[in-house]
Short mmCIF file of C-alpha atoms and ligand atoms in Angstrom, two decimals:
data_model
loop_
_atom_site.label_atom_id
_atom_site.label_comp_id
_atom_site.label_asym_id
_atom_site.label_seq_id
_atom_site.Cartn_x
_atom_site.Cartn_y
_atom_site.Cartn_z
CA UNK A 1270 73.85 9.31 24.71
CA UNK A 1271 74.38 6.35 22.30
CA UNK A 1272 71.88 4.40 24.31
CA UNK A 1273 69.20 7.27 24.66
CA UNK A 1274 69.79 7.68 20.74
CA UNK A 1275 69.08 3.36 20.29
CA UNK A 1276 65.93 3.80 22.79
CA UNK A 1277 64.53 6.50 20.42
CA UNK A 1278 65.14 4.66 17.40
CA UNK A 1279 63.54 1.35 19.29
CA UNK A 1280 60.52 3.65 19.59
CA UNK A 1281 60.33 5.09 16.85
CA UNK A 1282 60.54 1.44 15.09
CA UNK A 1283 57.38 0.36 17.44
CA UNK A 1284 55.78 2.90 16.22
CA UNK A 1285 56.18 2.46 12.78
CA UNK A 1286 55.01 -0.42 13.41
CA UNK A 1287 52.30 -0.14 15.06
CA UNK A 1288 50.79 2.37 12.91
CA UNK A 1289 51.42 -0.08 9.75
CA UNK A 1290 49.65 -2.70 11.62
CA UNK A 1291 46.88 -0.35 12.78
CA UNK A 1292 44.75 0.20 9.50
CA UNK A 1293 41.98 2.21 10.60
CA UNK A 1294 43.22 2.87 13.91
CA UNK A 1295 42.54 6.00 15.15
CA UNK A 1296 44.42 5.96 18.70
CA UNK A 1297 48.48 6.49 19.31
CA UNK A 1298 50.30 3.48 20.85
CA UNK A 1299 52.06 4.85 23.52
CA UNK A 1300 55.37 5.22 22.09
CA UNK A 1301 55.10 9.02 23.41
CA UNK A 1302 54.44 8.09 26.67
CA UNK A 1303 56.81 6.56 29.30
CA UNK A 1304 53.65 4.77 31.35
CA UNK A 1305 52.81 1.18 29.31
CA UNK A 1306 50.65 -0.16 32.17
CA UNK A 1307 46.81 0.66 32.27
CA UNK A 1308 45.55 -0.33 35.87
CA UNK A 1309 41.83 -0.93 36.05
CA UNK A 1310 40.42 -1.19 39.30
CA UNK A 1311 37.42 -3.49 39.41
CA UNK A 1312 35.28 -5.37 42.40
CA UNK A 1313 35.24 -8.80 40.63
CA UNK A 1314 32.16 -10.47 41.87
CA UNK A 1315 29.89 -9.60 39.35
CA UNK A 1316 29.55 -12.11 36.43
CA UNK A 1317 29.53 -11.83 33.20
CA UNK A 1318 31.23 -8.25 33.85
CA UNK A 1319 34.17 -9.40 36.28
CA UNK A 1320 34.34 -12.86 37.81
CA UNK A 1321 37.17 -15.30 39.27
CA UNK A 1322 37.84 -18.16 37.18
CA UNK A 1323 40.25 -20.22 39.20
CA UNK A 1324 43.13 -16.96 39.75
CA UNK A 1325 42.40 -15.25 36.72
CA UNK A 1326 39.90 -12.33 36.65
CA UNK A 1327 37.61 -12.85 33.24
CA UNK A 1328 34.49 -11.43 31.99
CA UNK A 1329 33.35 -8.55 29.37
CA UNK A 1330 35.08 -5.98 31.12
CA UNK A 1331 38.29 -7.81 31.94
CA UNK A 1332 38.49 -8.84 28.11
CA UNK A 1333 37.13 -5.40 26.93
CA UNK A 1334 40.06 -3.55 28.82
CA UNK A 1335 42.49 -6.29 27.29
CA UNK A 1336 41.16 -5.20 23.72
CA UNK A 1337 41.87 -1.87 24.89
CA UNK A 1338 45.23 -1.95 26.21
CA UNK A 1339 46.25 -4.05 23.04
CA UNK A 1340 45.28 -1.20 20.71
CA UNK A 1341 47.22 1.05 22.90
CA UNK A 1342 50.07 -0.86 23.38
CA UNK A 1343 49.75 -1.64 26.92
CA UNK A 1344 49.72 -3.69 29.46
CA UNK A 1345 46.85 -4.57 31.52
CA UNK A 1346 46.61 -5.14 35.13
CA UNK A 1347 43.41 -5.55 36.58
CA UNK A 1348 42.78 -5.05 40.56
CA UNK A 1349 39.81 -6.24 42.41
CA UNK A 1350 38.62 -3.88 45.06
CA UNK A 1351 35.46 -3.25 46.82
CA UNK A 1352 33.31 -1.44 44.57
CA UNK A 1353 32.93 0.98 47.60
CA UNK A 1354 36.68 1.89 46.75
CA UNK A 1355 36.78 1.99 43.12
CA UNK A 1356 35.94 5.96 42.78
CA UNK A 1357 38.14 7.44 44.83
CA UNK A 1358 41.12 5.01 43.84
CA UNK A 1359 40.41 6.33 40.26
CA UNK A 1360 39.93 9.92 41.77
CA UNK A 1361 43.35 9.91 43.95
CA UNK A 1362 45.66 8.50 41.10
CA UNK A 1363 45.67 5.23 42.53
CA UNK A 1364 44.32 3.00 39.63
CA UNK A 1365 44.24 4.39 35.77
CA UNK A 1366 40.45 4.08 35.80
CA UNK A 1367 37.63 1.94 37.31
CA UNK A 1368 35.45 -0.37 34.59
CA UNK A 1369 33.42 -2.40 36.74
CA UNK A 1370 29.42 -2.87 35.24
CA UNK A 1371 29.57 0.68 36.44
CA UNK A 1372 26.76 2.81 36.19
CA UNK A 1373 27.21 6.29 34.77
CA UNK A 1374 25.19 8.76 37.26
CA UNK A 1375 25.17 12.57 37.39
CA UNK A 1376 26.73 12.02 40.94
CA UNK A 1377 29.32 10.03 40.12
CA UNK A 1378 30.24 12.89 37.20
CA UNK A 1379 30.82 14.92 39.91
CA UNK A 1380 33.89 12.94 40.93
CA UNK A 1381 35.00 11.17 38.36
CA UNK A 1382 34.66 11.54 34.08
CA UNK A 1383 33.09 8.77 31.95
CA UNK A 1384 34.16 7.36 28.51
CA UNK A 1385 31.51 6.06 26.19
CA UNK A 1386 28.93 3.47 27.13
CA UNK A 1387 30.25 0.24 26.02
CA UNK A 1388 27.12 -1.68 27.45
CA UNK A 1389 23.59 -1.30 28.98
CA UNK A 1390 22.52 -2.58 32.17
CA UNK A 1391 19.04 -2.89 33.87
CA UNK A 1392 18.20 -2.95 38.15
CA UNK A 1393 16.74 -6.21 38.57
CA UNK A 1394 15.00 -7.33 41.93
CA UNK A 1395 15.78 -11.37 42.62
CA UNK A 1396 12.74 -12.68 44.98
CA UNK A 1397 12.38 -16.42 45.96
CA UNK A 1398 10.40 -18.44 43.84
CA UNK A 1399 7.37 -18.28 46.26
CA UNK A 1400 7.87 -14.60 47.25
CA UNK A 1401 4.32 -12.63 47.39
CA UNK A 1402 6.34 -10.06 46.33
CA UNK A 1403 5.64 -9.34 42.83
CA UNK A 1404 6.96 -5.62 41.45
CA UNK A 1405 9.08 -3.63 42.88
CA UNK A 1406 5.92 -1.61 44.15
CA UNK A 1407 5.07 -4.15 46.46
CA UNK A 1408 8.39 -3.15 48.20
CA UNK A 1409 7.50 0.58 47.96
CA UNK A 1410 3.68 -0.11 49.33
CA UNK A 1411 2.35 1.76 52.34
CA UNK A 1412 2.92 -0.67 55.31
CA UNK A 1413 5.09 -3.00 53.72
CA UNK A 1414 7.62 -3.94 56.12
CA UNK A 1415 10.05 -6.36 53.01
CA UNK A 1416 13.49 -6.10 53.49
CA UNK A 1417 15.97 -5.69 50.57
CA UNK A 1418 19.36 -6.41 50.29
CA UNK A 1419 21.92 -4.66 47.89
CA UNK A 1420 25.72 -3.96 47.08
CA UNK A 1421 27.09 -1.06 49.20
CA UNK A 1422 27.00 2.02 47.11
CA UNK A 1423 25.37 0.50 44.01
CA UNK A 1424 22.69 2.42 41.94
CA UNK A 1425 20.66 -0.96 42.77
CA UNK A 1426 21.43 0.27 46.78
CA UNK A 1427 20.90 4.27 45.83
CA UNK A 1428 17.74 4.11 43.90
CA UNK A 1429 16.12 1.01 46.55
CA UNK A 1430 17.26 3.47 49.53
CA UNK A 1431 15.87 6.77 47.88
CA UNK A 1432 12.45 5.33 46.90
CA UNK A 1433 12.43 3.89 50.34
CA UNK A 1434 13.30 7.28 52.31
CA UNK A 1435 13.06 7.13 56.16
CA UNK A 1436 12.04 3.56 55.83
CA UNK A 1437 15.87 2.38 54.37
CA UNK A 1438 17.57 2.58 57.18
CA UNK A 1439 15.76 -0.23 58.75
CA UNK A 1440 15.01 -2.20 55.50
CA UNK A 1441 17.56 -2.11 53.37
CA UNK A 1442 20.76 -3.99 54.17
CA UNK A 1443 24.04 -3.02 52.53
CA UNK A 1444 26.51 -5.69 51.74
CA UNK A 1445 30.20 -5.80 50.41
CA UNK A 1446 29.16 -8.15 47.11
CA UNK A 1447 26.53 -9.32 45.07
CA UNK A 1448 27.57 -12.69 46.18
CA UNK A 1449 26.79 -11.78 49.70
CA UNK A 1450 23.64 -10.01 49.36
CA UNK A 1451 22.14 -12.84 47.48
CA UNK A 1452 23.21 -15.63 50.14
CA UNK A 1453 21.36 -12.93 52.63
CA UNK A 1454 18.33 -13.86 50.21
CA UNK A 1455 18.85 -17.55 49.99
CA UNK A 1456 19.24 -18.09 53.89
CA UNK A 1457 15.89 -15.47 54.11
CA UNK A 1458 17.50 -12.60 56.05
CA UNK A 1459 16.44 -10.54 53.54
CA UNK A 1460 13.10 -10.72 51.22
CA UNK A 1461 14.65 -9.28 48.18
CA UNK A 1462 17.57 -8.08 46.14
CA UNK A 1463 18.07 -5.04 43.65
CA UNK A 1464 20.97 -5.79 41.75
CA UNK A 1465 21.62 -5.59 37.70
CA UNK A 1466 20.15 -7.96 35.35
CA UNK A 1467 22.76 -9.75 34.13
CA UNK A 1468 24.56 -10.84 37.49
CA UNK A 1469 20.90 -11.72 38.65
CA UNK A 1470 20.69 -14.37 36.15
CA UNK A 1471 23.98 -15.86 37.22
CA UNK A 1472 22.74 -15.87 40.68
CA UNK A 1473 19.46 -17.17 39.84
CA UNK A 1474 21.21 -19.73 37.83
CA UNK A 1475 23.14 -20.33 40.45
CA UNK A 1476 21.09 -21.28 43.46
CA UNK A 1477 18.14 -22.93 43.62
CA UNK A 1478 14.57 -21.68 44.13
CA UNK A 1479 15.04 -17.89 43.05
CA UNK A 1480 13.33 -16.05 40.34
CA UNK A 1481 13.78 -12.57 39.15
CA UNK A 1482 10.56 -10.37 38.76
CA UNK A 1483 9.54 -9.71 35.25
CA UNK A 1484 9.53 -5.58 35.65
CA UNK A 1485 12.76 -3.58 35.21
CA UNK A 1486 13.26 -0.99 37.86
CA UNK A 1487 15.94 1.12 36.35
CA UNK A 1488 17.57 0.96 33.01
CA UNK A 1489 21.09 2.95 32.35
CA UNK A 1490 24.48 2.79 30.96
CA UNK A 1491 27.58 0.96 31.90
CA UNK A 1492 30.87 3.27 31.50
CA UNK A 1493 34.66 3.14 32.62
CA UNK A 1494 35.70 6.11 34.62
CA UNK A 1495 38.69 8.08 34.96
CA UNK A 1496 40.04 11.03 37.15
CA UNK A 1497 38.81 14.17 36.18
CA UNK A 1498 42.37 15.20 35.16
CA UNK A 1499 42.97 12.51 33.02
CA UNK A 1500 41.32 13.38 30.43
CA UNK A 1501 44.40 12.29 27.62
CA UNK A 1502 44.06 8.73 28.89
CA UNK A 1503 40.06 9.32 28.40
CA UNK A 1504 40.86 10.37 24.99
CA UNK A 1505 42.56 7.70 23.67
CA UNK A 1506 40.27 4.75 25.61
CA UNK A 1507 37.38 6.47 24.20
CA UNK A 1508 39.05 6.18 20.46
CA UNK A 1509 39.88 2.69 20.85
CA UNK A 1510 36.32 1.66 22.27
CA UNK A 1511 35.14 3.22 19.25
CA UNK A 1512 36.55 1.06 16.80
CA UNK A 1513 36.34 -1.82 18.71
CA UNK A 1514 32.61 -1.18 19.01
CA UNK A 1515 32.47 -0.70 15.16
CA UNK A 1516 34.56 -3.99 14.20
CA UNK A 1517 32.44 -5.84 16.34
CA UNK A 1518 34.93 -6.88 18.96
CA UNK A 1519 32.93 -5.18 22.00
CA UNK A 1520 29.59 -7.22 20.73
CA UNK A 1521 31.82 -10.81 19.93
CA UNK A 1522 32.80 -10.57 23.74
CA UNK A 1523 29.82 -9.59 25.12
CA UNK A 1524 27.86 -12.65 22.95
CA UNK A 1525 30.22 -14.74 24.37
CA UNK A 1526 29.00 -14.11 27.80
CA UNK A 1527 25.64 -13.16 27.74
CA UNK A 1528 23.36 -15.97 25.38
CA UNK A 1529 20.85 -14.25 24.16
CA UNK A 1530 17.29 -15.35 25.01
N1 LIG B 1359 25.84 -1.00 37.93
C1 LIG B 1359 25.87 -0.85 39.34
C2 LIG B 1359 26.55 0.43 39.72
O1 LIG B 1359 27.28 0.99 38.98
C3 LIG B 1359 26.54 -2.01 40.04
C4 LIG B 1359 27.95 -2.29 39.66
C5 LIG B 1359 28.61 -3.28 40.57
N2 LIG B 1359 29.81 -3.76 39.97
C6 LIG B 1359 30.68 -4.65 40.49
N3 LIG B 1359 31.70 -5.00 39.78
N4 LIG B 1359 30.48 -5.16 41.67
O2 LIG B 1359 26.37 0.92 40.79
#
């Protein structure tokens, strides 16, 4: 009894704490709640968003979800899973929720709940330098026989395989990364590949003799997801991404990765 009465007391100290420390804070730390850890399920090869450096996972999300957790008082742990995965891991309970340069779609709502948009991100298509290809029409032309590779179950993969109907099964290759799609591209197994801007560039950047066309084939809005269920831990993600897209912080660690042109 003592010790439950010492634990309570701890708590309610942290607390006190906490919410002196807080100023305009609008979220709880989690003294209420017995679960500290925030699991974030991720596919990390997608830079600026989520990329290895040496061990360590890094990137906007992976340092957004740390500002996160600190306002809530808890602890990060970040798991990198095929993006393929990420949904239902988040759906089933598995993972807290899935932050990954993830596209909010009305199909995905039907499985899993979105917080805010903490970011925007654009469907590029990376062509080699020389590539006749010029728009992302020239894919979709009558008779054209390009092939395109993607990320397996991207919106870059959806909206590529929609607009090319009957033709995507024999066109469009699906691959487990980014990373993998675009050596596809480099060793020309493939004559194109839709994926978002911003990992484009660091491809591009990356390997020699690739260009990404000038026209934007979809724009939309990144997200982090959660089980439907779930909507408390929703709640209090979405408070602190508020304020830490009104201080600034979201916009300091997305300049830091992304240098403006
Ligand atoms: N924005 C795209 C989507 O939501 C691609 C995201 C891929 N993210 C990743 N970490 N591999 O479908």
């Amino acid at each position: 009894m003592k010790k439950i009465i010492a634990l309570m007391l701890a708590l309610l100290m942290v607390g006190a704490v906490l919410a002196a420390c807080g100023g305009t804070q609008t979220t709880d730390a989690t003294a209420d709640s017995a679960k500290t850890t925030l699991t974030m399920a991720t596919n990390a090869y997608f830079p600026p968003y989520e990329y290895y450096e040496g061990e360590k996972i890094v990137g906007i999300d992976a340092e957004v979800a740390q500002a996160i957790a600190d306002k809530l008082g808890m602890e990060l742990k970040i798991v990198d899973i095929e993006f393929d995965s990420i949904i239902t891991g988040v759906q089933t309970g598995k993972y807290d929720m899935g932050m990954a340069g993830m596209t909010v779609t009305d199909e995905r709502k039907e499985s899993v709940d979105f917080s805010d948009s903490y970011a925007t991100g654009i469907q590029s298509v990376i062509v080699p330098e020389n590539s006749p290809i010029a728009s992302v029409d020239d894919i979709l032309a009558e008779g054209a026989t390009y092939k395109v590779g993607v990320q397996l179950s991207t919106t870059g993969d959806i909206y590529i395989s929609d607009d090319l109907g009957d033709a995507a099964a024999e066109r469009v290759t699906q691959f487990q990364t980014g990373n993998d799609a675009v050596a596809a591209l480099v060793a020309g197994k493939v004559d194109a590949v839709v994926i978002d801007n911003e990992p484009a560039k660091s491809y591009v950047a990356a390997n020699e003799g690739l260009k990404i066309l000038d026209t934007e084939y979809v724009v939309e809005d990144y997200a982090i997801c959660f089980a439907k269920d779930n909507t408390e831990l929703k709640d209090k993600v979405n408070g602190a991404l508020k304020v830490l897209i009104e201080d600034g912080t979201v916009k300091g660690i997305v300049d830091k990765y992304i240098t403006a042109e």
